[in-house]
Coordinates of C-alpha atoms and ligand atoms in Angstrom, one line a residue:
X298 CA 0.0 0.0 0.0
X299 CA 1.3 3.3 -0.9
X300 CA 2.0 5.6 2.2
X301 CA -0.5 8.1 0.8
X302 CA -3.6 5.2 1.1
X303 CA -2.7 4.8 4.8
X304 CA -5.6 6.2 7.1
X305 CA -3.3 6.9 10.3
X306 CA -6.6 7.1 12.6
X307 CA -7.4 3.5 11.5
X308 CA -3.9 2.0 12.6
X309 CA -3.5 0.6 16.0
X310 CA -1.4 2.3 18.9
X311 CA 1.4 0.1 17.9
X312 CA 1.1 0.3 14.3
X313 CA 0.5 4.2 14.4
X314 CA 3.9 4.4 16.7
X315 CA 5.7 2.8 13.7
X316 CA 3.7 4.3 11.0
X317 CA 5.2 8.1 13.0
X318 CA 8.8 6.5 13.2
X319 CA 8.9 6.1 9.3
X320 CA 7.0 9.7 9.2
X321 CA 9.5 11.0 11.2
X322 CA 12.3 9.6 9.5
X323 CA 10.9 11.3 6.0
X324 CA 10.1 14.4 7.3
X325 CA 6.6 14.6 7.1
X326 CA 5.5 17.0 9.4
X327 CA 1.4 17.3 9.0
X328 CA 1.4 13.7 9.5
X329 CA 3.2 13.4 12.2
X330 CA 1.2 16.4 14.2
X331 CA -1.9 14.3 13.1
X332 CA -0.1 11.5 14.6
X333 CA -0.1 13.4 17.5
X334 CA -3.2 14.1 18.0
X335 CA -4.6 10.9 17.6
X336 CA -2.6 9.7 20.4
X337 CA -3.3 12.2 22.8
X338 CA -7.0 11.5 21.9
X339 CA -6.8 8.1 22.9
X340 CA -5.9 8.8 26.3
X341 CA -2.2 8.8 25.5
X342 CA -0.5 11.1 27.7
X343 CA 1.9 13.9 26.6
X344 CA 5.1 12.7 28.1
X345 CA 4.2 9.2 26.3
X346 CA 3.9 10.3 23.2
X347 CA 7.1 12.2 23.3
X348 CA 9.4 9.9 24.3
X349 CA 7.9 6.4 22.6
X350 CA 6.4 8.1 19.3
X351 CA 8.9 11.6 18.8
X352 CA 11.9 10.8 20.6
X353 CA 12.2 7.2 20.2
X354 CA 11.6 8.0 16.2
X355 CA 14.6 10.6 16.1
X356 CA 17.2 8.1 17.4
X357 CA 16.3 5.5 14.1
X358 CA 17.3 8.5 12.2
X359 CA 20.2 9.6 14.5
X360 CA 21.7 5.8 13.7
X361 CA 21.0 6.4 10.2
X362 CA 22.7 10.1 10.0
X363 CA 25.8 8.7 11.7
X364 CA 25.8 5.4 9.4
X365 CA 25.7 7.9 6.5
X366 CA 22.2 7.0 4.9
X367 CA 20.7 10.2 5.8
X368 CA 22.2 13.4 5.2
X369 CA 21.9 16.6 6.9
X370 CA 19.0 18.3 5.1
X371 CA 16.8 14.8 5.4
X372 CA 17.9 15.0 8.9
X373 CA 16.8 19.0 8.9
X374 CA 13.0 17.8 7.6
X375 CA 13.3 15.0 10.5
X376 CA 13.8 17.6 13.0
X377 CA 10.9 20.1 11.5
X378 CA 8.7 17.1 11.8
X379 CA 9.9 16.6 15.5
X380 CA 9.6 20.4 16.3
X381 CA 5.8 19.9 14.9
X382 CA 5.1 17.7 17.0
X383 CA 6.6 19.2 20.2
X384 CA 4.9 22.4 19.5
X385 CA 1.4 20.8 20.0
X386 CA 2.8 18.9 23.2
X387 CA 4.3 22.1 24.8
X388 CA 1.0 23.6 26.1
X389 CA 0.3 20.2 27.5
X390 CA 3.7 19.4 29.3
X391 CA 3.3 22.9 30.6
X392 CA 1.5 22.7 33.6
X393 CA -0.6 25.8 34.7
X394 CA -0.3 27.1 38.4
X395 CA 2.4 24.8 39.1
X396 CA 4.1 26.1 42.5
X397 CA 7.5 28.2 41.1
X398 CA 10.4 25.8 41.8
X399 CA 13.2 28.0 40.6
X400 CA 14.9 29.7 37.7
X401 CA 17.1 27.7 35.2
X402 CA 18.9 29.7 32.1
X403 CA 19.5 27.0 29.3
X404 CA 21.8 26.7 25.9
X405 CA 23.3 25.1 23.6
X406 CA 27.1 26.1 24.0
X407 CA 29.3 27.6 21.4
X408 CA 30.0 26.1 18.2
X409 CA 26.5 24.1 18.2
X410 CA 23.5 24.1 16.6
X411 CA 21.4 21.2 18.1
X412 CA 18.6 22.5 19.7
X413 CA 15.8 19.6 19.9
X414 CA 17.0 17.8 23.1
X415 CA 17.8 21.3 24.9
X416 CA 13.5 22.5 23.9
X417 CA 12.7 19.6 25.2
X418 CA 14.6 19.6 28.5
X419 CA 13.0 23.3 28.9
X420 CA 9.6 22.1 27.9
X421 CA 9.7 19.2 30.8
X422 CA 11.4 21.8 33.2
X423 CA 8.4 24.4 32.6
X424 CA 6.1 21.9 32.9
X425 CA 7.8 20.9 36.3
X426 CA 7.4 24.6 37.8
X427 CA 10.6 25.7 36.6
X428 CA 11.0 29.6 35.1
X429 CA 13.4 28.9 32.2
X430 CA 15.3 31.4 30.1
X431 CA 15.7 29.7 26.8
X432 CA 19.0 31.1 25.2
X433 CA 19.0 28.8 21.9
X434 CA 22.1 27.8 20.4
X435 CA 25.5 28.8 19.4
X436 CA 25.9 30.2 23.6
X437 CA 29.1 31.8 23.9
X438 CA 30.3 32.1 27.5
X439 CA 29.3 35.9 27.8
X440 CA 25.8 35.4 27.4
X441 CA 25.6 32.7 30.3
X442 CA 27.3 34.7 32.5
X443 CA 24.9 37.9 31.2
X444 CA 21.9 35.9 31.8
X445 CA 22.1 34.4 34.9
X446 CA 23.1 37.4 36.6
X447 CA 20.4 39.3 34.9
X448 CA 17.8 36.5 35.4
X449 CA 18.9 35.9 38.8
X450 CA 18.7 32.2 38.0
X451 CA 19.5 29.5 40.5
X452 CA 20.3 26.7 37.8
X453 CA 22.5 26.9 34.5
X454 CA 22.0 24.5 32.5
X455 CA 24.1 23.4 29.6
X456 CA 23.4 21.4 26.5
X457 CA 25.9 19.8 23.6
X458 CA 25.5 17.2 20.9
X459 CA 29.2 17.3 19.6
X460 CA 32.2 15.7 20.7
X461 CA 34.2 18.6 19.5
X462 CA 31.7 21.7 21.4
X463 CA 31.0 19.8 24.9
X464 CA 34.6 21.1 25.9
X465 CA 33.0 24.1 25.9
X466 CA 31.1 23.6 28.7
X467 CA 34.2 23.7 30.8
X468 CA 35.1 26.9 29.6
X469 CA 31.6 28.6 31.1
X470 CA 31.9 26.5 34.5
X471 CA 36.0 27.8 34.9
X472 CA 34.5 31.4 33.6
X473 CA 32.2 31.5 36.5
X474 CA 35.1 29.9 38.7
X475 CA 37.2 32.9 38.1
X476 CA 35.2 35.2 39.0
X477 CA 33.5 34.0 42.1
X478 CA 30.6 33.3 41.2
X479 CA 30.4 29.1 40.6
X480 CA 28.8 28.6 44.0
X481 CA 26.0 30.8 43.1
X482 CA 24.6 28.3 40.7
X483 CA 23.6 25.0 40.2
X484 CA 25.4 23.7 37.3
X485 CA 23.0 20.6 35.0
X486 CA 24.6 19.4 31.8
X487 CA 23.4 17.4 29.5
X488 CA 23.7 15.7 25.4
X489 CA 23.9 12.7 23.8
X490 CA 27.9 12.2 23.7
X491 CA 28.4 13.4 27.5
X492 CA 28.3 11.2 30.8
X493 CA 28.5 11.3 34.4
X494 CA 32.5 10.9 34.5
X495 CA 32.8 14.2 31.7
X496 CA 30.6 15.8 33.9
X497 CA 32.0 15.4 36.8
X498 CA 35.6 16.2 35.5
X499 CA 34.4 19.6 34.2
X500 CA 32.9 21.0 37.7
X501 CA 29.0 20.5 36.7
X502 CA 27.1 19.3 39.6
X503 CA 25.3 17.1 37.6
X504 CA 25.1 15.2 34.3
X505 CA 21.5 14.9 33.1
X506 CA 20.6 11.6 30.7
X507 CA 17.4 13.4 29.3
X508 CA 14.9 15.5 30.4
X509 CA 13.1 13.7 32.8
X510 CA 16.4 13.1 34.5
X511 CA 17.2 16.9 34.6
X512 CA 13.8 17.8 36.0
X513 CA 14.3 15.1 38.8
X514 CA 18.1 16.3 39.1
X515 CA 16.9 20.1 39.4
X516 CA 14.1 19.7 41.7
X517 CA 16.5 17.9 44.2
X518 CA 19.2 20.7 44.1
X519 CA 16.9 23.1 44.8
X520 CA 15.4 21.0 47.6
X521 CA 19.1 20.9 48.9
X522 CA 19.4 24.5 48.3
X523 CA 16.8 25.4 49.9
X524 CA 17.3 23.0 53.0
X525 CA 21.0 24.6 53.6
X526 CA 19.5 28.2 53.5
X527 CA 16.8 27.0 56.4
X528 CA 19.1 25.3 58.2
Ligands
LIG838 CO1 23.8 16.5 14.2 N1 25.0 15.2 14.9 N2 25.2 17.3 13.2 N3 22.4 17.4 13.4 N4 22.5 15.2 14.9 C1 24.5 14.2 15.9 C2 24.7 14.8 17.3 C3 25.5 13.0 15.7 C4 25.7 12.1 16.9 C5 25.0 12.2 14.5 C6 25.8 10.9 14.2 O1 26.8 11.0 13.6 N5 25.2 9.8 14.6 C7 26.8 13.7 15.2 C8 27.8 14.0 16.3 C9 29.0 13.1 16.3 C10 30.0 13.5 17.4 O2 30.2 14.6 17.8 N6 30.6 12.5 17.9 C11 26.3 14.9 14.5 C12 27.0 15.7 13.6 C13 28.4 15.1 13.2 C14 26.5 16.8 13.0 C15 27.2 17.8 12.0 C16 28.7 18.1 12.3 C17 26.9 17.2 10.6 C18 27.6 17.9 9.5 O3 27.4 19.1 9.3 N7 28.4 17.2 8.8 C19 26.3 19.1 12.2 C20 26.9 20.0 13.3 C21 26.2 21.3 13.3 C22 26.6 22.1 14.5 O4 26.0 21.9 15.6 N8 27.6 23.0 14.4 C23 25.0 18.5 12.5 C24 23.8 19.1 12.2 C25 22.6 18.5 12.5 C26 21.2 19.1 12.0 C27 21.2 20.6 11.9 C28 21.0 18.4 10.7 C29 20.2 18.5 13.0 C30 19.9 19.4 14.2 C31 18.6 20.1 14.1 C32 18.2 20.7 15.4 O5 18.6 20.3 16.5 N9 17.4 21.7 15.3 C33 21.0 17.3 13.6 C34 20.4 16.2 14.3 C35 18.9 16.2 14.4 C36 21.2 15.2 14.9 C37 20.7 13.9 15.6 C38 20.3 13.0 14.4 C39 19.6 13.9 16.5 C40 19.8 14.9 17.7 C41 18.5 15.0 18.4 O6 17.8 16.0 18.3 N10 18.2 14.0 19.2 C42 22.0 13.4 16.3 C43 22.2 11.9 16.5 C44 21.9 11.5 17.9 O7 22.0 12.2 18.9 N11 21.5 10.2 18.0 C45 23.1 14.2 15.6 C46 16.9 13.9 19.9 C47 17.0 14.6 21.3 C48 15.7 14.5 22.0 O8 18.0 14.0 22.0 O9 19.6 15.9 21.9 O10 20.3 13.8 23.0 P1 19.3 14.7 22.7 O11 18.7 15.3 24.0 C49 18.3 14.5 25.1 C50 19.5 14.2 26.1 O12 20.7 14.2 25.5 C51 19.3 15.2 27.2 O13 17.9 15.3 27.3 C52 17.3 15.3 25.9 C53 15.9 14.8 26.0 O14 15.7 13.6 26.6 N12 19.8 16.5 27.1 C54 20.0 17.3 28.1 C55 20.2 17.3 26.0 N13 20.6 18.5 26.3 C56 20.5 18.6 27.6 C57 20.7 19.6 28.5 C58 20.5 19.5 29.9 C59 20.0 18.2 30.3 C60 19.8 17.2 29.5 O15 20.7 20.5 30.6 C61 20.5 20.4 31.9

């Protein structure tokens, strides 16, 4: 059957989940926010469809970028798809009158473009209570340093998807070193080639596997936080 004959509303849960993985991995993004929405009208909830139809999609094509059988602009109409699809989820993983938790400043550090992992870690963290200032990509250390003092934020948090731009993070954790001001923060990392050892070595407090992670990571830093200042 051709993919334009499939109805996606008449697949089952399993068959749609697939039927988005191949949509996802061809770009197409109306069918995947109509993927979407059938899920979440089945009772599916928002964090579920993220991670076992979105996310779990993007890694098939993140084997098949680094095994050179996509190339970067089919891996460009993946990640439009994926943004689709996060944009109707947003609202939802958002929760409204959530108590404020704290204040995280979020990027993507210098050098790096990769954005989808470090929207979603921001979507989860608003949708946990957090305020977060989302800086984008391509964060040079002078505009972490600029935000959190402007923001006032309690958490940095720092995102890379290169091998070659997660040195970088070191640079913004000596930067704030240097001038006194490390302790002031807690300091989350997080992307797809880092792990607890790197982050440890380069002075974070934490390394974060994915977003649920960080949220869970964030909310017990603060709780610390906050303990030490009653104490
Ligand atoms: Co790029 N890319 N890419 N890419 N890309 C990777 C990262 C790569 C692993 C692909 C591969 O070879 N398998 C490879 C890196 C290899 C390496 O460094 N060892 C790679 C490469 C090489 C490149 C280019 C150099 C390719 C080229 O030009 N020749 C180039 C670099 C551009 C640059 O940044 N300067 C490039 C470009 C691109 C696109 C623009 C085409 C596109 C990005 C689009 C966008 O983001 N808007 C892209 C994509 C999509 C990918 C893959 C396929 C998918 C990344 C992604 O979005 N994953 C990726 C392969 C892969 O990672 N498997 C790849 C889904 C996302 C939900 O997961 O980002 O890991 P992730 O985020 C997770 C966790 O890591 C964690 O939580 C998130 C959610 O659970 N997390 C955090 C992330 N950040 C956090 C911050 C935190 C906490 C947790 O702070 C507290």
């Amino acid at each position: 059957m051709a993919d334009d004959d499939i109805i996606l509303a008449d697949l089952s849960d399993d068959e749609l989940v697939l039927q988005m993985h191949d949509d996802l991995y061809d770009g197409l993004k109306e069918e995947i926010e109509e993927g979407v929405g059938i899920l979440l009208a089945r009772g599916w909830t928002p964090y579920h469809v993220l991670t076992k139809a979105l996310v779990a999609g993007m890694t098939i094509v993140g084997a098949d970028f680094r095994d050179g059988i996509l190339f970067v602009p089919e891996v460009l109409l993946a990640a439009n798809a994926m943004k689709g699809g996060m944009a109707i989820l947003k609202p939802l993983l958002i929760a409204t009158g959530a108590p404020r938790m704290g204040k995280m400043v979020i990027g993507t550090v210098k050098g790096d473009i990769h954005d989808i992992g470090k929207n979603l870690v921001a979507m989860m963290m608003e949708g946990a209570g957090f305020e977060v200032v989302d800086l984008g990509i391509n964060n040079a250390v002078e505009k972490y340093l600029e935000a959190l003092e402007r923001e006032g934020a309690d958490i940095l948090g720092m995102s890379a998807l290169l091998t070659t731009t997660m040195p970088y993070m070191k640079v913004v954790i000596d930067s704030l070193k240097e001038k006194g001001l490390r302790e002031n923060y807690i300091v989350l990392v997080g992307g797809a080639p880092l792990n607890e050892e790197f982050g440890r070595a380069i002075g974070a407090d934490a390394y974060c596997r994915d977003a649920a992670v960080a949220v869970e990571t964030a909310k017990s830093f603060i709780a610390r936080k906050h303990n030490a200042l009653s104490a």
